[in-house]
Amino acid sequence: GAVVSQHPSWVICKSGTSVKIECRSLDFQATTMFWYRQFPKQSLMLMATSNEGSKATYEQGVEKDKFLINHASLTLSTLTVTSAHPEDSSFYICSAGAGTSGRAYNEQFFGPGTRLTVL
Amino acid sequence: AQKITQTQPGMFVQEKEAVTLDCTYDTSDPSYGLFWYKQPSSGEMIFLIYQGSYDQQNATEGRYSLNFQKARKSANLVISASQLGDSAMYFCAMREVDGNKLVFGAGTILRVKS
């Protein structure tokens, strides 16, 4: 199956700093990437949909100025948490779509996630 | 309205036995896809099985099968011959054709006992 990587896998930062998380599709081109946030023992909540070459589409309630998303190429999307605070501590997961029809069109391939802790 | 409902917060199953994880969904779109993912404690999302709304047969992938009852809008996951490594969080998800988003259920924590 298609492989998606995320970097870093975990990060600890001080309150007020910005953190950038990278999501890469390693063996396919992804026109669309998705960013999710997950709190412990809870479900994945979609934050935004990232389209290559255009602005991201944010879900209701997600601050676009706080969570900056850039999808500069067909294999890379980045999420920057600006001026991070302890309440931003969470598990952030990206996914990418690869196919054009059938199950492949529907399926999303997930990165391994990034655990962010803001002190 | 909640689109994906997983009513079992947690389940226990004895090793080597079968277990069914429930999932019901709500959509007015005739074309949609249903997914099950496994998330172990490491956090990675592992794809298990897919069912398209127009698929005539229930999907199967090794020890995983999906009991798809379209009229009842249910898509239960059946794991046969449970193994200790099956202990994880399991998510049901749906993608509607009109949107390109996956909507996840709340998840079910499965614990396999030896």
JSON list of C-alpha atoms in Angstrom, two decimals:
[
{"chain": "A", "resi": 1, "resn": "GLY", "atom": "CA", "xyz": [0.00, 0.00, 0.00]},
{"chain": "A", "resi": 2, "resn": "ALA", "atom": "CA", "xyz": [0.92, 3.66, -0.24]},
{"chain": "A", "resi": 3, "resn": "VAL", "atom": "CA", "xyz": [3.24, 5.04, 2.41]},
{"chain": "A", "resi": 4, "resn": "VAL", "atom": "CA", "xyz": [2.84, 8.33, 4.22]},
{"chain": "A", "resi": 5, "resn": "SER", "atom": "CA", "xyz": [5.46, 9.65, 6.60]},
{"chain": "A", "resi": 6, "resn": "GLN", "atom": "CA", "xyz": [5.29, 12.33, 9.24]},
{"chain": "A", "resi": 7, "resn": "HIS", "atom": "CA", "xyz": [8.07, 14.27, 10.87]},
{"chain": "A", "resi": 8, "resn": "PRO", "atom": "CA", "xyz": [8.72, 14.66, 13.69]},
{"chain": "A", "resi": 9, "resn": "SER", "atom": "CA", "xyz": [7.11, 11.69, 15.41]},
{"chain": "A", "resi": 10, "resn": "TRP", "atom": "CA", "xyz": [7.05, 13.60, 18.67]},
{"chain": "A", "resi": 11, "resn": "VAL", "atom": "CA", "xyz": [7.93, 17.10, 19.78]},
{"chain": "A", "resi": 12, "resn": "ILE", "atom": "CA", "xyz": [8.05, 18.98, 23.05]},
{"chain": "A", "resi": 13, "resn": "CYS", "atom": "CA", "xyz": [8.07, 22.75, 22.93]},
{"chain": "A", "resi": 14, "resn": "LYS", "atom": "CA", "xyz": [7.65, 25.74, 25.17]},
{"chain": "A", "resi": 15, "resn": "SER", "atom": "CA", "xyz": [4.46, 27.73, 25.26]},
{"chain": "A", "resi": 16, "resn": "GLY", "atom": "CA", "xyz": [4.49, 30.53, 22.69]},
{"chain": "A", "resi": 17, "resn": "THR", "atom": "CA", "xyz": [6.72, 28.83, 20.16]},
{"chain": "A", "resi": 18, "resn": "SER", "atom": "CA", "xyz": [5.67, 27.55, 16.75]},
{"chain": "A", "resi": 19, "resn": "VAL", "atom": "CA", "xyz": [5.96, 23.96, 15.63]},
{"chain": "A", "resi": 20, "resn": "LYS", "atom": "CA", "xyz": [5.97, 22.64, 12.07]},
{"chain": "A", "resi": 21, "resn": "ILE", "atom": "CA", "xyz": [4.86, 19.11, 11.25]},
{"chain": "A", "resi": 22, "resn": "GLU", "atom": "CA", "xyz": [5.59, 17.60, 7.85]},
{"chain": "A", "resi": 23, "resn": "CYS", "atom": "CA", "xyz": [3.49, 15.03, 6.03]},
{"chain": "A", "resi": 24, "resn": "ARG", "atom": "CA", "xyz": [4.96, 13.32, 2.97]},
{"chain": "A", "resi": 25, "resn": "SER", "atom": "CA", "xyz": [3.57, 10.79, 0.55]},
{"chain": "A", "resi": 26, "resn": "LEU", "atom": "CA", "xyz": [6.59, 8.65, -0.22]},
{"chain": "A", "resi": 27, "resn": "ASP", "atom": "CA", "xyz": [5.58, 6.56, -3.21]},
{"chain": "A", "resi": 28, "resn": "PHE", "atom": "CA", "xyz": [2.62, 8.37, -4.72]},
{"chain": "A", "resi": 29, "resn": "GLN", "atom": "CA", "xyz": [1.38, 11.83, -5.51]},
{"chain": "A", "resi": 30, "resn": "ALA", "atom": "CA", "xyz": [-1.35, 13.17, -3.30]},
{"chain": "A", "resi": 31, "resn": "THR", "atom": "CA", "xyz": [-3.42, 16.04, -4.58]},
{"chain": "A", "resi": 32, "resn": "THR", "atom": "CA", "xyz": [-5.32, 16.06, -1.31]},
{"chain": "A", "resi": 33, "resn": "MET", "atom": "CA", "xyz": [-4.02, 15.63, 2.19]},
{"chain": "A", "resi": 34, "resn": "PHE", "atom": "CA", "xyz": [-5.97, 15.74, 5.42]},
{"chain": "A", "resi": 35, "resn": "TRP", "atom": "CA", "xyz": [-4.97, 16.83, 8.90]},
{"chain": "A", "resi": 36, "resn": "TYR", "atom": "CA", "xyz": [-6.57, 15.31, 11.97]},
{"chain": "A", "resi": 37, "resn": "ARG", "atom": "CA", "xyz": [-6.27, 15.92, 15.67]},
{"chain": "A", "resi": 38, "resn": "GLN", "atom": "CA", "xyz": [-6.82, 13.25, 18.27]},
{"chain": "A", "resi": 39, "resn": "PHE", "atom": "CA", "xyz": [-7.06, 13.56, 22.03]},
{"chain": "A", "resi": 40, "resn": "PRO", "atom": "CA", "xyz": [-6.35, 10.51, 24.21]},
{"chain": "A", "resi": 41, "resn": "LYS", "atom": "CA", "xyz": [-8.94, 7.77, 23.88]},
{"chain": "A", "resi": 42, "resn": "GLN", "atom": "CA", "xyz": [-11.01, 9.87, 21.51]},
{"chain": "A", "resi": 43, "resn": "SER", "atom": "CA", "xyz": [-11.77, 9.77, 17.83]},
{"chain": "A", "resi": 44, "resn": "LEU", "atom": "CA", "xyz": [-9.99, 11.56, 15.01]},
{"chain": "A", "resi": 45, "resn": "MET", "atom": "CA", "xyz": [-11.31, 15.03, 14.34]},
{"chain": "A", "resi": 46, "resn": "LEU", "atom": "CA", "xyz": [-10.68, 16.46, 10.91]},
{"chain": "A", "resi": 47, "resn": "MET", "atom": "CA", "xyz": [-9.01, 19.84, 11.12]},
{"chain": "A", "resi": 48, "resn": "ALA", "atom": "CA", "xyz": [-8.55, 20.73, 7.48]},
{"chain": "A", "resi": 49, "resn": "THR", "atom": "CA", "xyz": [-8.30, 19.47, 3.95]},
{"chain": "A", "resi": 50, "resn": "SER", "atom": "CA", "xyz": [-5.16, 20.48, 2.12]},
{"chain": "A", "resi": 51, "resn": "ASN", "atom": "CA", "xyz": [-5.14, 20.73, -1.66]},
{"chain": "A", "resi": 52, "resn": "GLU", "atom": "CA", "xyz": [-1.93, 21.11, -3.60]},
{"chain": "A", "resi": 53, "resn": "GLY", "atom": "CA", "xyz": [-1.49, 24.61, -4.88]},
{"chain": "A", "resi": 54, "resn": "SER", "atom": "CA", "xyz": [-4.50, 26.11, -3.17]},
{"chain": "A", "resi": 55, "resn": "LYS", "atom": "CA", "xyz": [-5.62, 27.25, 0.24]},
{"chain": "A", "resi": 56, "resn": "ALA", "atom": "CA", "xyz": [-6.62, 24.67, 2.78]},
{"chain": "A", "resi": 57, "resn": "THR", "atom": "CA", "xyz": [-10.25, 24.16, 3.71]},
{"chain": "A", "resi": 58, "resn": "TYR", "atom": "CA", "xyz": [-10.68, 24.31, 7.45]},
{"chain": "A", "resi": 59, "resn": "GLU", "atom": "CA", "xyz": [-13.39, 22.60, 9.45]},
{"chain": "A", "resi": 60, "resn": "GLN", "atom": "CA", "xyz": [-15.73, 24.69, 11.53]},
{"chain": "A", "resi": 61, "resn": "GLY", "atom": "CA", "xyz": [-14.16, 25.77, 14.78]},
{"chain": "A", "resi": 62, "resn": "VAL", "atom": "CA", "xyz": [-10.56, 25.33, 13.64]},
{"chain": "A", "resi": 63, "resn": "GLU", "atom": "CA", "xyz": [-8.54, 28.54, 13.76]},
{"chain": "A", "resi": 64, "resn": "LYS", "atom": "CA", "xyz": [-6.85, 28.94, 10.42]},
{"chain": "A", "resi": 65, "resn": "ASP", "atom": "CA", "xyz": [-4.44, 31.55, 11.77]},
{"chain": "A", "resi": 66, "resn": "LYS", "atom": "CA", "xyz": [-3.32, 29.19, 14.50]},
{"chain": "A", "resi": 67, "resn": "PHE", "atom": "CA", "xyz": [-3.02, 26.06, 12.41]},
{"chain": "A", "resi": 68, "resn": "LEU", "atom": "CA", "xyz": [-1.29, 27.07, 9.20]},
{"chain": "A", "resi": 69, "resn": "ILE", "atom": "CA", "xyz": [-1.40, 24.49, 6.44]},
{"chain": "A", "resi": 70, "resn": "ASN", "atom": "CA", "xyz": [0.71, 24.57, 3.32]},
{"chain": "A", "resi": 71, "resn": "HIS", "atom": "CA", "xyz": [0.56, 22.03, 0.49]},
{"chain": "A", "resi": 72, "resn": "ALA", "atom": "CA", "xyz": [3.39, 23.18, -1.71]},
{"chain": "A", "resi": 73, "resn": "SER", "atom": "CA", "xyz": [3.88, 20.01, -3.74]},
{"chain": "A", "resi": 74, "resn": "LEU", "atom": "CA", "xyz": [2.10, 16.77, -4.58]},
{"chain": "A", "resi": 75, "resn": "THR", "atom": "CA", "xyz": [4.11, 14.93, -1.94]},
{"chain": "A", "resi": 76, "resn": "LEU", "atom": "CA", "xyz": [4.37, 17.38, 0.93]},
{"chain": "A", "resi": 77, "resn": "SER", "atom": "CA", "xyz": [1.95, 19.14, 3.23]},
{"chain": "A", "resi": 78, "resn": "THR", "atom": "CA", "xyz": [2.92, 20.97, 6.40]},
{"chain": "A", "resi": 79, "resn": "LEU", "atom": "CA", "xyz": [0.97, 21.94, 9.49]},
{"chain": "A", "resi": 80, "resn": "THR", "atom": "CA", "xyz": [2.37, 24.75, 11.60]},
{"chain": "A", "resi": 81, "resn": "VAL", "atom": "CA", "xyz": [0.98, 25.25, 15.07]},
{"chain": "A", "resi": 82, "resn": "THR", "atom": "CA", "xyz": [1.67, 28.92, 15.76]},
{"chain": "A", "resi": 83, "resn": "SER", "atom": "CA", "xyz": [2.17, 30.31, 19.25]},
{"chain": "A", "resi": 84, "resn": "ALA", "atom": "CA", "xyz": [1.48, 26.92, 20.75]},
{"chain": "A", "resi": 85, "resn": "HIS", "atom": "CA", "xyz": [-0.13, 26.62, 24.16]},
{"chain": "A", "resi": 86, "resn": "PRO", "atom": "CA", "xyz": [-0.62, 23.62, 26.45]},
{"chain": "A", "resi": 87, "resn": "GLU", "atom": "CA", "xyz": [-4.17, 23.12, 25.16]},
{"chain": "A", "resi": 88, "resn": "ASP", "atom": "CA", "xyz": [-2.69, 22.47, 21.71]},
{"chain": "A", "resi": 89, "resn": "SER", "atom": "CA", "xyz": [-0.99, 19.37, 23.06]},
{"chain": "A", "resi": 90, "resn": "SER", "atom": "CA", "xyz": [-2.42, 16.49, 21.09]},
{"chain": "A", "resi": 91, "resn": "PHE", "atom": "CA", "xyz": [-1.74, 13.74, 18.57]},
{"chain": "A", "resi": 92, "resn": "TYR", "atom": "CA", "xyz": [-1.75, 15.11, 15.03]},
{"chain": "A", "resi": 93, "resn": "ILE", "atom": "CA", "xyz": [-2.24, 12.71, 12.14]},
{"chain": "A", "resi": 94, "resn": "CYS", "atom": "CA", "xyz": [-2.13, 13.39, 8.43]},
{"chain": "A", "resi": 95, "resn": "SER", "atom": "CA", "xyz": [-3.52, 11.29, 5.63]},
{"chain": "A", "resi": 96, "resn": "ALA", "atom": "CA", "xyz": [-3.36, 11.37, 1.86]},
{"chain": "A", "resi": 97, "resn": "GLY", "atom": "CA", "xyz": [-5.58, 10.15, -0.92]},
{"chain": "A", "resi": 98, "resn": "ALA", "atom": "CA", "xyz": [-3.99, 8.32, -3.80]},
{"chain": "A", "resi": 99, "resn": "GLY", "atom": "CA", "xyz": [-6.47, 6.75, -6.16]},
{"chain": "A", "resi": 100, "resn": "THR", "atom": "CA", "xyz": [-8.89, 7.95, -8.78]},
{"chain": "A", "resi": 101, "resn": "SER", "atom": "CA", "xyz": [-11.66, 5.34, -8.61]},
{"chain": "A", "resi": 102, "resn": "GLY", "atom": "CA", "xyz": [-13.23, 2.66, -6.49]},
{"chain": "A", "resi": 103, "resn": "ARG", "atom": "CA", "xyz": [-11.72, 1.83, -3.15]},
{"chain": "A", "resi": 104, "resn": "ALA", "atom": "CA", "xyz": [-8.48, 3.61, -4.00]},
{"chain": "A", "resi": 105, "resn": "TYR", "atom": "CA", "xyz": [-10.40, 6.81, -4.61]},
{"chain": "A", "resi": 106, "resn": "ASN", "atom": "CA", "xyz": [-12.08, 6.52, -1.27]},
{"chain": "A", "resi": 107, "resn": "GLU", "atom": "CA", "xyz": [-9.17, 5.31, 0.77]},
{"chain": "A", "resi": 108, "resn": "GLN", "atom": "CA", "xyz": [-6.89, 7.54, 2.76]},
{"chain": "A", "resi": 109, "resn": "PHE", "atom": "CA", "xyz": [-3.42, 6.45, 3.78]},
{"chain": "A", "resi": 110, "resn": "PHE", "atom": "CA", "xyz": [-2.40, 7.65, 7.19]},
{"chain": "A", "resi": 111, "resn": "GLY", "atom": "CA", "xyz": [0.89, 8.87, 8.51]},
{"chain": "A", "resi": 112, "resn": "PRO", "atom": "CA", "xyz": [2.20, 7.51, 11.81]},
{"chain": "A", "resi": 113, "resn": "GLY", "atom": "CA", "xyz": [1.20, 10.68, 13.69]},
{"chain": "A", "resi": 114, "resn": "THR", "atom": "CA", "xyz": [3.03, 13.37, 15.62]},
{"chain": "A", "resi": 115, "resn": "ARG", "atom": "CA", "xyz": [2.65, 13.72, 19.35]},
{"chain": "A", "resi": 116, "resn": "LEU", "atom": "CA", "xyz": [2.90, 17.37, 20.37]},
{"chain": "A", "resi": 117, "resn": "THR", "atom": "CA", "xyz": [3.43, 18.37, 23.98]},
{"chain": "A", "resi": 118, "resn": "VAL", "atom": "CA", "xyz": [3.44, 22.06, 24.83]},
{"chain": "A", "resi": 119, "resn": "LEU", "atom": "CA", "xyz": [4.89, 22.93, 28.21]},
{"chain": "B", "resi": 1, "resn": "ALA", "atom": "CA", "xyz": [-26.38, 14.62, 13.40]},
{"chain": "B", "resi": 2, "resn": "GLN", "atom": "CA", "xyz": [-23.83, 11.94, 14.10]},
{"chain": "B", "resi": 3, "resn": "LYS", "atom": "CA", "xyz": [-23.03, 10.08, 10.94]},
{"chain": "B", "resi": 4, "resn": "ILE", "atom": "CA", "xyz": [-21.09, 7.15, 12.35]},
{"chain": "B", "resi": 5, "resn": "THR", "atom": "CA", "xyz": [-22.14, 5.48, 15.59]},
{"chain": "B", "resi": 6, "resn": "GLN", "atom": "CA", "xyz": [-20.10, 2.95, 17.47]},
{"chain": "B", "resi": 7, "resn": "THR", "atom": "CA", "xyz": [-22.08, 2.03, 20.56]},
{"chain": "B", "resi": 8, "resn": "GLN", "atom": "CA", "xyz": [-19.48, -0.16, 22.26]},
{"chain": "B", "resi": 9, "resn": "PRO", "atom": "CA", "xyz": [-16.85, 1.91, 24.09]},
{"chain": "B", "resi": 10, "resn": "GLY", "atom": "CA", "xyz": [-14.99, -1.24, 25.07]},
{"chain": "B", "resi": 11, "resn": "MET", "atom": "CA", "xyz": [-15.10, -4.96, 24.40]},
{"chain": "B", "resi": 12, "resn": "PHE", "atom": "CA", "xyz": [-13.39, -8.02, 25.81]},
{"chain": "B", "resi": 13, "resn": "VAL", "atom": "CA", "xyz": [-12.90, -11.23, 23.87]},
{"chain": "B", "resi": 14, "resn": "GLN", "atom": "CA", "xyz": [-11.18, -14.47, 24.71]},
{"chain": "B", "resi": 15, "resn": "GLU", "atom": "CA", "xyz": [-8.21, -15.37, 22.57]},
{"chain": "B", "resi": 16, "resn": "LYS", "atom": "CA", "xyz": [-9.16, -17.53, 19.56]},
{"chain": "B", "resi": 17, "resn": "GLU", "atom": "CA", "xyz": [-12.80, -16.53, 19.74]},
{"chain": "B", "resi": 18, "resn": "ALA", "atom": "CA", "xyz": [-14.64, -14.32, 17.25]},
{"chain": "B", "resi": 19, "resn": "VAL", "atom": "CA", "xyz": [-15.82, -10.82, 18.09]},
{"chain": "B", "resi": 20, "resn": "THR", "atom": "CA", "xyz": [-18.19, -8.38, 16.40]},
{"chain": "B", "resi": 21, "resn": "LEU", "atom": "CA", "xyz": [-17.69, -4.64, 16.62]},
{"chain": "B", "resi": 22, "resn": "ASP", "atom": "CA", "xyz": [-20.79, -2.63, 15.82]},
{"chain": "B", "resi": 23, "resn": "CYS", "atom": "CA", "xyz": [-21.07, 0.32, 13.49]},
{"chain": "B", "resi": 24, "resn": "THR", "atom": "CA", "xyz": [-24.12, 2.11, 12.17]},
{"chain": "B", "resi": 25, "resn": "TYR", "atom": "CA", "xyz": [-24.09, 5.02, 9.81]},
{"chain": "B", "resi": 26, "resn": "ASP", "atom": "CA", "xyz": [-26.36, 7.71, 8.50]},
{"chain": "B", "resi": 27, "resn": "THR", "atom": "CA", "xyz": [-26.29, 9.10, 4.99]},
{"chain": "B", "resi": 28, "resn": "SER", "atom": "CA", "xyz": [-28.69, 10.12, 2.26]},
{"chain": "B", "resi": 29, "resn": "ASP", "atom": "CA", "xyz": [-26.06, 9.65, -0.40]},
{"chain": "B", "resi": 30, "resn": "PRO", "atom": "CA", "xyz": [-26.59, 6.42, -2.40]},
{"chain": "B", "resi": 31, "resn": "SER", "atom": "CA", "xyz": [-22.87, 6.15, -3.07]},
{"chain": "B", "resi": 32, "resn": "TYR", "atom": "CA", "xyz": [-20.49, 5.92, -0.15]},
{"chain": "B", "resi": 33, "resn": "GLY", "atom": "CA", "xyz": [-17.60, 3.92, 1.24]},
{"chain": "B", "resi": 34, "resn": "LEU", "atom": "CA", "xyz": [-17.21, 2.34, 4.64]},
{"chain": "B", "resi": 35, "resn": "PHE", "atom": "CA", "xyz": [-13.89, 1.64, 6.31]},
{"chain": "B", "resi": 36, "resn": "TRP", "atom": "CA", "xyz": [-12.56, 0.01, 9.41]},
{"chain": "B", "resi": 37, "resn": "TYR", "atom": "CA", "xyz": [-9.24, 1.05, 10.88]},
{"chain": "B", "resi": 38, "resn": "LYS", "atom": "CA", "xyz": [-7.23, -0.36, 13.77]},
{"chain": "B", "resi": 39, "resn": "GLN", "atom": "CA", "xyz": [-5.22, 1.94, 15.98]},
{"chain": "B", "resi": 40, "resn": "PRO", "atom": "CA", "xyz": [-2.80, 0.23, 18.39]},
{"chain": "B", "resi": 41, "resn": "SER", "atom": "CA", "xyz": [-1.22, 2.07, 21.27]},
{"chain": "B", "resi": 42, "resn": "SER", "atom": "CA", "xyz": [1.54, 3.28, 18.96]},
{"chain": "B", "resi": 43, "resn": "GLY", "atom": "CA", "xyz": [-1.03, 5.55, 17.30]},
{"chain": "B", "resi": 44, "resn": "GLU", "atom": "CA", "xyz": [-0.71, 4.51, 13.69]},
{"chain": "B", "resi": 45, "resn": "MET", "atom": "CA", "xyz": [-3.93, 4.01, 11.77]},
{"chain": "B", "resi": 46, "resn": "ILE", "atom": "CA", "xyz": [-3.98, 0.60, 10.11]},
{"chain": "B", "resi": 47, "resn": "PHE", "atom": "CA", "xyz": [-6.49, 0.02, 7.32]},
{"chain": "B", "resi": 48, "resn": "LEU", "atom": "CA", "xyz": [-8.42, -3.22, 7.81]},
{"chain": "B", "resi": 49, "resn": "ILE", "atom": "CA", "xyz": [-11.29, -3.48, 5.37]},
{"chain": "B", "resi": 50, "resn": "TYR", "atom": "CA", "xyz": [-13.42, -1.51, 2.91]},
{"chain": "B", "resi": 51, "resn": "GLN", "atom": "CA", "xyz": [-17.02, -1.87, 1.75]},
{"chain": "B", "resi": 52, "resn": "GLY", "atom": "CA", "xyz": [-18.48, 0.14, -1.08]},
{"chain": "B", "resi": 53, "resn": "SER", "atom": "CA", "xyz": [-22.19, 0.90, -0.96]},
{"chain": "B", "resi": 54, "resn": "TYR", "atom": "CA", "xyz": [-22.76, -0.82, -4.29]},
{"chain": "B", "resi": 55, "resn": "ASP", "atom": "CA", "xyz": [-20.71, -3.91, -3.48]},
{"chain": "B", "resi": 56, "resn": "GLN", "atom": "CA", "xyz": [-22.92, -6.97, -3.71]},
{"chain": "B", "resi": 57, "resn": "GLN", "atom": "CA", "xyz": [-20.89, -9.12, -1.36]},
{"chain": "B", "resi": 58, "resn": "ASN", "atom": "CA", "xyz": [-19.64, -8.51, 2.12]},
{"chain": "B", "resi": 59, "resn": "ALA", "atom": "CA", "xyz": [-15.98, -7.59, 2.17]},
{"chain": "B", "resi": 60, "resn": "THR", "atom": "CA", "xyz": [-13.45, -9.99, 3.66]},
{"chain": "B", "resi": 61, "resn": "GLU", "atom": "CA", "xyz": [-9.73, -9.52, 4.36]},
{"chain": "B", "resi": 62, "resn": "GLY", "atom": "CA", "xyz": [-8.14, -12.50, 6.06]},
{"chain": "B", "resi": 63, "resn": "ARG", "atom": "CA", "xyz": [-9.56, -12.74, 9.59]},
{"chain": "B", "resi": 64, "resn": "TYR", "atom": "CA", "xyz": [-11.61, -9.60, 9.08]},
{"chain": "B", "resi": 65, "resn": "SER", "atom": "CA", "xyz": [-15.04, -9.55, 7.52]},
{"chain": "B", "resi": 66, "resn": "LEU", "atom": "CA", "xyz": [-17.60, -6.83, 7.26]},
{"chain": "B", "resi": 67, "resn": "ASN", "atom": "CA", "xyz": [-21.25, -7.65, 7.91]},
{"chain": "B", "resi": 68, "resn": "PHE", "atom": "CA", "xyz": [-22.84, -5.08, 5.63]},
{"chain": "B", "resi": 69, "resn": "GLN", "atom": "CA", "xyz": [-26.57, -4.63, 6.05]},
{"chain": "B", "resi": 70, "resn": "LYS", "atom": "CA", "xyz": [-27.45, -1.74, 3.82]},
{"chain": "B", "resi": 71, "resn": "ALA", "atom": "CA", "xyz": [-31.13, -1.48, 4.69]},
{"chain": "B", "resi": 72, "resn": "ARG", "atom": "CA", "xyz": [-30.25, -1.27, 8.37]},
{"chain": "B", "resi": 73, "resn": "LYS", "atom": "CA", "xyz": [-27.29, 1.01, 7.65]},
{"chain": "B", "resi": 74, "resn": "SER", "atom": "CA", "xyz": [-24.95, -1.13, 9.62]},
{"chain": "B", "resi": 75, "resn": "ALA", "atom": "CA", "xyz": [-21.40, -2.22, 8.85]},
{"chain": "B", "resi": 76, "resn": "ASN", "atom": "CA", "xyz": [-20.22, -4.42, 11.68]},
{"chain": "B", "resi": 77, "resn": "LEU", "atom": "CA", "xyz": [-16.65, -5.71, 11.76]},
{"chain": "B", "resi": 78, "resn": "VAL", "atom": "CA", "xyz": [-16.16, -9.37, 12.57]},
{"chain": "B", "resi": 79, "resn": "ILE", "atom": "CA", "xyz": [-12.75, -10.53, 13.72]},
{"chain": "B", "resi": 80, "resn": "SER", "atom": "CA", "xyz": [-12.37, -14.29, 13.72]},
{"chain": "B", "resi": 81, "resn": "ALA", "atom": "CA", "xyz": [-9.90, -16.26, 15.84]},
{"chain": "B", "resi": 82, "resn": "SER", "atom": "CA", "xyz": [-8.87, -13.27, 17.95]},
{"chain": "B", "resi": 83, "resn": "GLN", "atom": "CA", "xyz": [-5.21, -12.85, 18.76]},
{"chain": "B", "resi": 84, "resn": "LEU", "atom": "CA", "xyz": [-3.54, -10.92, 21.56]},
{"chain": "B", "resi": 85, "resn": "GLY", "atom": "CA", "xyz": [-2.19, -8.53, 18.96]},
{"chain": "B", "resi": 86, "resn": "ASP", "atom": "CA", "xyz": [-5.72, -7.56, 18.03]},
{"chain": "B", "resi": 87, "resn": "SER", "atom": "CA", "xyz": [-5.98, -5.52, 21.23]},
{"chain": "B", "resi": 88, "resn": "ALA", "atom": "CA", "xyz": [-6.36, -1.95, 20.01]},
{"chain": "B", "resi": 89, "resn": "MET", "atom": "CA", "xyz": [-8.82, 0.84, 19.29]},
{"chain": "B", "resi": 90, "resn": "TYR", "atom": "CA", "xyz": [-11.02, 0.19, 16.27]},
{"chain": "B", "resi": 91, "resn": "PHE", "atom": "CA", "xyz": [-12.64, 2.94, 14.22]},
{"chain": "B", "resi": 92, "resn": "CYS", "atom": "CA", "xyz": [-15.44, 2.75, 11.71]},
{"chain": "B", "resi": 93, "resn": "ALA", "atom": "CA", "xyz": [-15.42, 5.50, 9.10]},
{"chain": "B", "resi": 94, "resn": "MET", "atom": "CA", "xyz": [-17.48, 6.62, 6.15]},
{"chain": "B", "resi": 95, "resn": "ARG", "atom": "CA", "xyz": [-16.73, 8.62, 3.07]},
{"chain": "B", "resi": 96, "resn": "GLU", "atom": "CA", "xyz": [-19.52, 10.10, 1.03]},
{"chain": "B", "resi": 97, "resn": "VAL", "atom": "CA", "xyz": [-18.95, 10.64, -2.66]},
{"chain": "B", "resi": 98, "resn": "ASP", "atom": "CA", "xyz": [-20.01, 14.27, -2.61]},
{"chain": "B", "resi": 99, "resn": "GLY", "atom": "CA", "xyz": [-17.44, 15.10, 0.02]},
{"chain": "B", "resi": 100, "resn": "ASN", "atom": "CA", "xyz": [-13.85, 13.97, 0.20]},
{"chain": "B", "resi": 101, "resn": "LYS", "atom": "CA", "xyz": [-13.72, 13.64, 3.95]},
{"chain": "B", "resi": 102, "resn": "LEU", "atom": "CA", "xyz": [-13.67, 10.59, 6.16]},
{"chain": "B", "resi": 103, "resn": "VAL", "atom": "CA", "xyz": [-16.01, 10.77, 9.12]},
{"chain": "B", "resi": 104, "resn": "PHE", "atom": "CA", "xyz": [-15.01, 8.60, 12.06]},
{"chain": "B", "resi": 105, "resn": "GLY", "atom": "CA", "xyz": [-17.00, 6.95, 14.77]},
{"chain": "B", "resi": 106, "resn": "ALA", "atom": "CA", "xyz": [-16.04, 7.30, 18.43]},
{"chain": "B", "resi": 107, "resn": "GLY", "atom": "CA", "xyz": [-14.15, 4.04, 18.37]},
{"chain": "B", "resi": 108, "resn": "THR", "atom": "CA", "xyz": [-14.25, 0.76, 20.29]},
{"chain": "B", "resi": 109, "resn": "ILE", "atom": "CA", "xyz": [-11.40, -0.42, 22.49]},
{"chain": "B", "resi": 110, "resn": "LEU", "atom": "CA", "xyz": [-10.93, -4.16, 22.09]},
{"chain": "B", "resi": 111, "resn": "ARG", "atom": "CA", "xyz": [-9.02, -6.19, 24.65]},
{"chain": "B", "resi": 112, "resn": "VAL", "atom": "CA", "xyz": [-8.15, -9.79, 23.86]},
{"chain": "B", "resi": 113, "resn": "LYS", "atom": "CA", "xyz": [-7.69, -11.99, 26.93]},
{"chain": "B", "resi": 114, "resn": "SER", "atom": "CA", "xyz": [-5.39, -15.00, 27.04]}
]
